[in-house]
Short mmCIF file of C-alpha atoms in Angstrom, two decimals:
data_model
loop_
_atom_site.label_atom_id
_atom_site.label_comp_id
_atom_site.label_asym_id
_atom_site.label_seq_id
_atom_site.Cartn_x
_atom_site.Cartn_y
_atom_site.Cartn_z
CA MET A 1 -59.03 12.43 -74.67
CA LYS A 2 -59.67 11.55 -71.09
CA LYS A 3 -56.78 9.27 -71.01
CA GLY A 4 -54.08 11.95 -72.43
CA ILE A 5 -55.41 14.10 -69.76
CA SER A 6 -55.04 11.40 -66.92
CA ILE A 7 -51.12 11.02 -68.11
CA ILE A 8 -50.85 14.80 -68.27
CA VAL A 9 -52.23 15.03 -64.49
CA LEU A 10 -49.50 12.10 -63.80
CA LEU A 11 -46.68 13.37 -65.21
CA VAL A 12 -47.47 16.93 -63.10
CA THR A 13 -47.92 15.29 -59.54
CA LEU A 14 -44.82 13.27 -60.38
CA PHE A 15 -43.00 16.33 -60.98
CA GLY A 16 -44.47 18.89 -58.80
CA CYS A 17 -44.01 17.02 -55.91
CA GLN A 18 -40.61 16.89 -56.38
CA HIS A 19 -38.11 18.69 -53.44
CA LYS A 20 -34.85 20.67 -54.25
CA LEU A 21 -32.52 18.60 -51.76
CA TYR A 22 -29.60 21.66 -50.14
CA VAL A 23 -26.77 20.25 -49.02
CA SER A 24 -24.07 22.49 -47.53
CA LYS A 25 -20.77 22.51 -48.43
CA THR A 26 -19.67 23.96 -45.13
CA VAL A 27 -20.23 22.65 -41.65
CA ASP A 28 -19.43 25.44 -38.63
CA LYS A 29 -18.57 23.23 -35.80
CA LYS A 30 -17.10 24.44 -32.31
CA GLU A 31 -15.59 22.00 -29.13
CA ILE A 32 -17.38 22.62 -26.01
CA SER A 33 -15.85 21.69 -23.36
CA ILE A 34 -17.72 20.85 -20.00
CA THR A 35 -15.28 22.00 -17.06
CA ASP A 36 -16.13 24.09 -13.47
CA GLU A 37 -17.22 26.89 -15.20
CA PHE A 38 -20.69 25.25 -16.26
CA GLU A 39 -22.59 25.56 -13.31
CA PRO A 40 -25.27 22.40 -12.41
CA ASN A 41 -28.56 22.68 -12.95
CA PRO A 42 -30.41 23.23 -9.77
CA GLU A 43 -33.59 21.51 -10.79
CA MET A 44 -31.34 18.86 -12.51
CA VAL A 45 -30.12 18.20 -9.59
CA LYS A 46 -32.13 18.13 -7.46
CA ALA A 47 -34.12 15.63 -9.43
CA ILE A 48 -31.66 13.42 -10.26
CA GLU A 49 -30.18 13.70 -6.40
CA PRO A 50 -32.68 10.16 -5.13
CA TYR A 51 -31.27 8.03 -8.19
CA LYS A 52 -27.64 8.96 -7.57
CA GLU A 53 -27.44 8.38 -4.03
CA GLN A 54 -29.13 4.92 -4.18
CA LEU A 55 -27.09 4.17 -7.12
CA ASP A 56 -23.97 5.33 -4.74
CA ALA A 57 -24.93 2.74 -1.75
CA GLN A 58 -25.79 0.42 -4.26
CA MET A 59 -21.68 0.47 -5.63
CA GLU A 60 -20.12 1.32 -2.92
CA GLN A 61 -21.12 -2.27 -1.21
CA PHE A 62 -18.18 -4.39 0.85
CA LEU A 63 -17.18 -6.81 -1.24
CA THR A 64 -14.28 -8.61 0.01
CA TYR A 65 -10.26 -6.95 1.73
CA ASN A 66 -7.66 -7.34 -0.39
CA PRO A 67 -4.32 -7.55 1.39
CA TYR A 68 -2.16 -7.43 -2.20
CA LYS A 69 -1.08 -4.83 -4.51
CA LEU A 70 -2.83 -6.59 -7.38
CA GLU A 71 -1.15 -6.13 -11.22
CA LYS A 72 -1.76 -7.69 -14.44
CA GLY A 73 0.96 -9.40 -16.07
CA LEU A 74 2.94 -12.07 -17.11
CA ASN A 75 2.40 -14.50 -14.38
CA ALA A 76 1.04 -11.48 -12.29
CA ASN A 77 -1.73 -11.96 -9.38
CA LEU A 78 -4.49 -10.16 -10.93
CA ALA A 79 -4.20 -12.17 -14.21
CA ASN A 80 -3.97 -15.48 -12.09
CA LEU A 81 -7.07 -14.27 -9.98
CA LEU A 82 -9.35 -13.49 -12.58
CA ALA A 83 -8.60 -16.35 -14.66
CA ASP A 84 -8.85 -18.80 -11.58
CA GLN A 85 -12.18 -16.90 -10.54
CA LEU A 86 -13.74 -17.35 -14.36
CA LEU A 87 -13.08 -21.07 -14.33
CA GLU A 88 -14.48 -22.38 -11.36
CA ALA A 89 -17.60 -20.10 -11.35
CA GLY A 90 -18.05 -21.70 -14.93
CA ASN A 91 -17.46 -25.20 -13.98
CA GLU A 92 -19.98 -24.44 -10.76
CA ILE A 93 -22.74 -23.54 -13.73
CA PHE A 94 -20.90 -25.92 -16.75
CA ASN A 95 -20.85 -28.95 -14.33
CA LYS A 96 -24.83 -28.39 -12.97
CA LYS A 97 -26.44 -27.42 -16.18
CA TYR A 98 -24.62 -29.80 -18.54
CA ASN A 99 -22.87 -32.09 -16.57
CA LYS A 100 -19.26 -31.55 -18.24
CA GLN A 101 -16.23 -30.22 -17.02
CA ILE A 102 -14.46 -26.70 -18.25
CA ASP A 103 -10.79 -27.50 -18.63
CA VAL A 104 -9.42 -24.35 -19.34
CA ALA A 105 -10.13 -20.36 -19.03
CA LEU A 106 -8.34 -17.75 -20.90
CA LEU A 107 -9.44 -13.85 -20.31
CA ASN A 108 -7.51 -11.27 -22.68
CA HIS A 109 -4.66 -8.89 -20.39
CA GLY A 110 -6.81 -5.52 -22.18
CA GLY A 111 -9.87 -6.35 -20.54
CA ILE A 112 -8.30 -5.78 -16.99
CA ARG A 113 -8.79 -1.63 -17.15
CA ARG A 114 -7.66 -1.45 -13.74
CA THR A 115 -4.81 -2.78 -10.75
CA PHE A 116 -5.62 -2.31 -6.97
CA THR A 117 -3.65 -1.62 -4.05
CA PRO A 118 -4.75 -2.87 -0.65
CA GLY A 119 -8.11 -2.23 0.81
CA ASN A 120 -11.17 -2.70 0.12
CA ILE A 121 -12.90 -4.08 -2.92
CA THR A 122 -16.53 -2.62 -3.60
CA VAL A 123 -19.02 -3.08 -6.50
CA ARG A 124 -17.63 -0.39 -7.75
CA SER A 125 -14.05 -1.87 -8.21
CA ILE A 126 -15.41 -4.73 -10.32
CA PHE A 127 -16.93 -1.82 -12.69
CA GLU A 128 -13.43 0.21 -12.94
CA LEU A 129 -12.04 -2.90 -13.87
CA MET A 130 -14.53 -4.68 -16.46
CA PRO A 131 -16.35 -1.47 -17.51
CA PHE A 132 -17.74 -3.57 -20.45
CA GLU A 133 -21.03 -5.59 -20.93
CA ASN A 134 -18.72 -8.75 -21.77
CA SER A 135 -20.56 -12.33 -21.42
CA ALA A 136 -19.02 -15.85 -20.48
CA VAL A 137 -19.18 -18.45 -23.62
CA VAL A 138 -17.75 -21.82 -23.12
CA VAL A 139 -16.32 -23.07 -26.74
CA LYS A 140 -15.22 -26.56 -27.06
CA LEU A 141 -11.91 -26.52 -29.36
CA SER A 142 -10.32 -29.56 -31.07
CA GLY A 143 -6.75 -30.02 -30.30
CA LYS A 144 -5.29 -28.66 -33.27
CA ASP A 145 -7.15 -25.47 -32.52
CA PHE A 146 -6.22 -25.87 -29.05
CA MET A 147 -2.45 -25.74 -29.98
CA LYS A 148 -3.54 -22.24 -32.15
CA MET A 149 -4.24 -20.72 -28.59
CA ILE A 150 -0.68 -22.24 -27.39
CA ASP A 151 1.12 -20.55 -30.47
CA TYR A 152 -0.55 -17.27 -29.98
CA LEU A 153 0.06 -17.05 -25.75
CA LYS A 154 3.57 -17.86 -26.83
CA GLU A 155 3.98 -14.97 -29.79
CA HIS A 156 1.91 -12.40 -27.39
CA ARG A 157 3.42 -12.18 -24.29
CA VAL A 158 1.60 -10.00 -22.36
CA GLY A 159 0.28 -12.29 -19.45
CA HIS A 160 -3.12 -12.77 -20.61
CA PRO A 161 -5.02 -14.49 -17.49
CA ILE A 162 -5.20 -18.11 -18.04
CA SER A 163 -6.10 -21.12 -15.82
CA GLY A 164 -6.13 -24.62 -15.65
CA PHE A 165 -2.89 -24.96 -17.85
CA SER A 166 0.61 -24.40 -17.95
CA PHE A 167 3.22 -24.65 -20.71
CA SER A 168 6.52 -23.11 -21.44
CA LEU A 169 7.73 -20.36 -23.15
CA ASP A 170 11.36 -20.75 -24.15
CA GLY A 171 12.12 -24.13 -22.90
CA LYS A 172 12.94 -26.85 -25.66
CA ASP A 173 10.00 -28.94 -24.70
CA LEU A 174 6.76 -27.09 -24.55
CA ASN A 175 5.57 -28.92 -21.84
CA LEU A 176 1.97 -28.66 -21.51
CA TYR A 177 -0.02 -30.11 -19.08
CA LEU A 178 -3.75 -29.50 -18.51
CA LYS A 179 -4.63 -29.99 -14.14
CA ASP A 180 -1.28 -32.25 -14.22
CA LYS A 181 -1.95 -34.04 -17.44
CA PRO A 182 0.04 -34.18 -20.76
CA PHE A 183 -1.48 -32.64 -22.99
CA ASP A 184 -3.02 -34.56 -26.10
CA ILE A 185 -3.65 -32.93 -29.52
CA ASN A 186 -6.27 -35.93 -30.51
CA LYS A 187 -8.93 -34.83 -27.99
CA SER A 188 -10.83 -31.70 -27.59
CA TYR A 189 -11.20 -29.10 -24.99
CA TRP A 190 -13.57 -27.20 -23.56
CA VAL A 191 -12.54 -23.74 -22.88
CA ILE A 192 -14.38 -20.57 -20.84
CA THR A 193 -13.84 -17.21 -22.11
CA ASN A 194 -15.81 -14.48 -23.20
CA ASP A 195 -18.14 -13.21 -25.98
CA TYR A 196 -15.46 -10.55 -27.55
CA LEU A 197 -12.59 -12.98 -27.83
CA GLN A 198 -14.70 -16.03 -29.28
CA LYS A 199 -15.82 -13.80 -31.79
CA GLY A 200 -12.04 -13.52 -32.68
CA GLY A 201 -11.26 -10.28 -30.41
CA ASP A 202 -7.53 -9.35 -30.09
CA GLY A 203 -6.67 -11.93 -32.97
CA MET A 204 -7.54 -14.74 -31.52
CA ASP A 205 -8.88 -15.91 -34.46
CA PHE A 206 -8.44 -20.33 -33.11
CA PHE A 207 -12.15 -19.49 -30.96
CA THR A 208 -14.24 -18.69 -33.87
CA ASN A 209 -14.94 -21.69 -35.53
CA PRO A 210 -15.01 -24.24 -31.93
CA GLU A 211 -16.72 -27.42 -32.24
CA GLU A 212 -19.15 -26.71 -29.69
CA LYS A 213 -20.31 -23.21 -28.37
CA ILE A 214 -22.48 -22.20 -25.37
CA ASP A 215 -23.33 -19.21 -24.28
CA LEU A 216 -23.98 -18.85 -20.19
CA LYS A 217 -25.58 -15.44 -20.70
CA LEU A 218 -23.89 -14.05 -17.61
CA LYS A 219 -21.95 -10.98 -17.71
CA LEU A 220 -18.26 -11.79 -16.59
CA ARG A 221 -18.56 -8.55 -14.48
CA ASP A 222 -21.41 -10.15 -12.50
CA ILE A 223 -19.55 -13.50 -12.05
CA PHE A 224 -16.84 -11.71 -10.97
CA ILE A 225 -18.86 -9.57 -8.63
CA ASP A 226 -20.23 -13.01 -7.04
CA GLU A 227 -16.46 -14.68 -6.42
CA PHE A 228 -14.91 -11.92 -4.89
CA LYS A 229 -17.66 -11.76 -2.00
CA LYS A 230 -17.50 -15.29 -1.43
CA ASN A 231 -14.79 -14.39 1.33
CA ASP A 232 -14.19 -11.58 3.79
CA THR A 233 -10.51 -12.19 2.61
CA LEU A 234 -9.08 -12.52 -0.95
CA LYS A 235 -7.04 -15.46 -1.58
CA VAL A 236 -5.03 -15.64 -4.97
CA ASP A 237 -2.97 -18.62 -6.52
CA LEU A 238 0.53 -17.29 -7.28
CA THR A 239 1.47 -20.32 -9.30
CA PRO A 240 2.85 -19.70 -12.60
CA ARG A 241 1.54 -20.65 -15.76
CA TYR A 242 3.87 -19.34 -18.08
CA LEU A 243 6.94 -21.38 -17.50
CA PRO A 244 10.37 -20.64 -18.29
#
């Protein structure tokens, strides 16, 4: 008898504790645009003002003077500049830490989010240039995967920033050279890029299965901030990388 009562109590407990789930069939929504008609909350403005002043001071730090109109695109000066800076900065770290040399650099055209007219470049400028949290990654590509990279660049002619190599887009011969040395498909090459591209971003699948991968654990933005402030006036190498 006690066993029967226990089962009844258990069933009552299980089914008696169940809650009905009500789901609304309609959802009311209203778009609220943040415009000038909304007055700032004075107390909130006063609370954040010290932090805003501190942040503004950091963002307006002078890095270098830019005498150029910097633009992105095929063999454009801004594309050359960023790829060269990434390769130079990456090698400073890579040589010291791993006693190895990075051969080339590749970034993506879409990752460059602003251009420049002549004038001062500040920390804020670099945040506007690259607002993402991408970090620098070095991968070792086989000669075959390196050629897949070249094929990709020949197909996507937007002027992805490259450094350390040049090749012909339309010539009868590829004329692929790395630091004035002909490319050897039987060798492997170290390439510095960002973590987004290394994971196959922008369709760059040739990066996803490298022979080796080393994360430098440095934000691209921080690298460029350090690079831009090395000289009081900016210098750009205009040597073409994409050849006829």
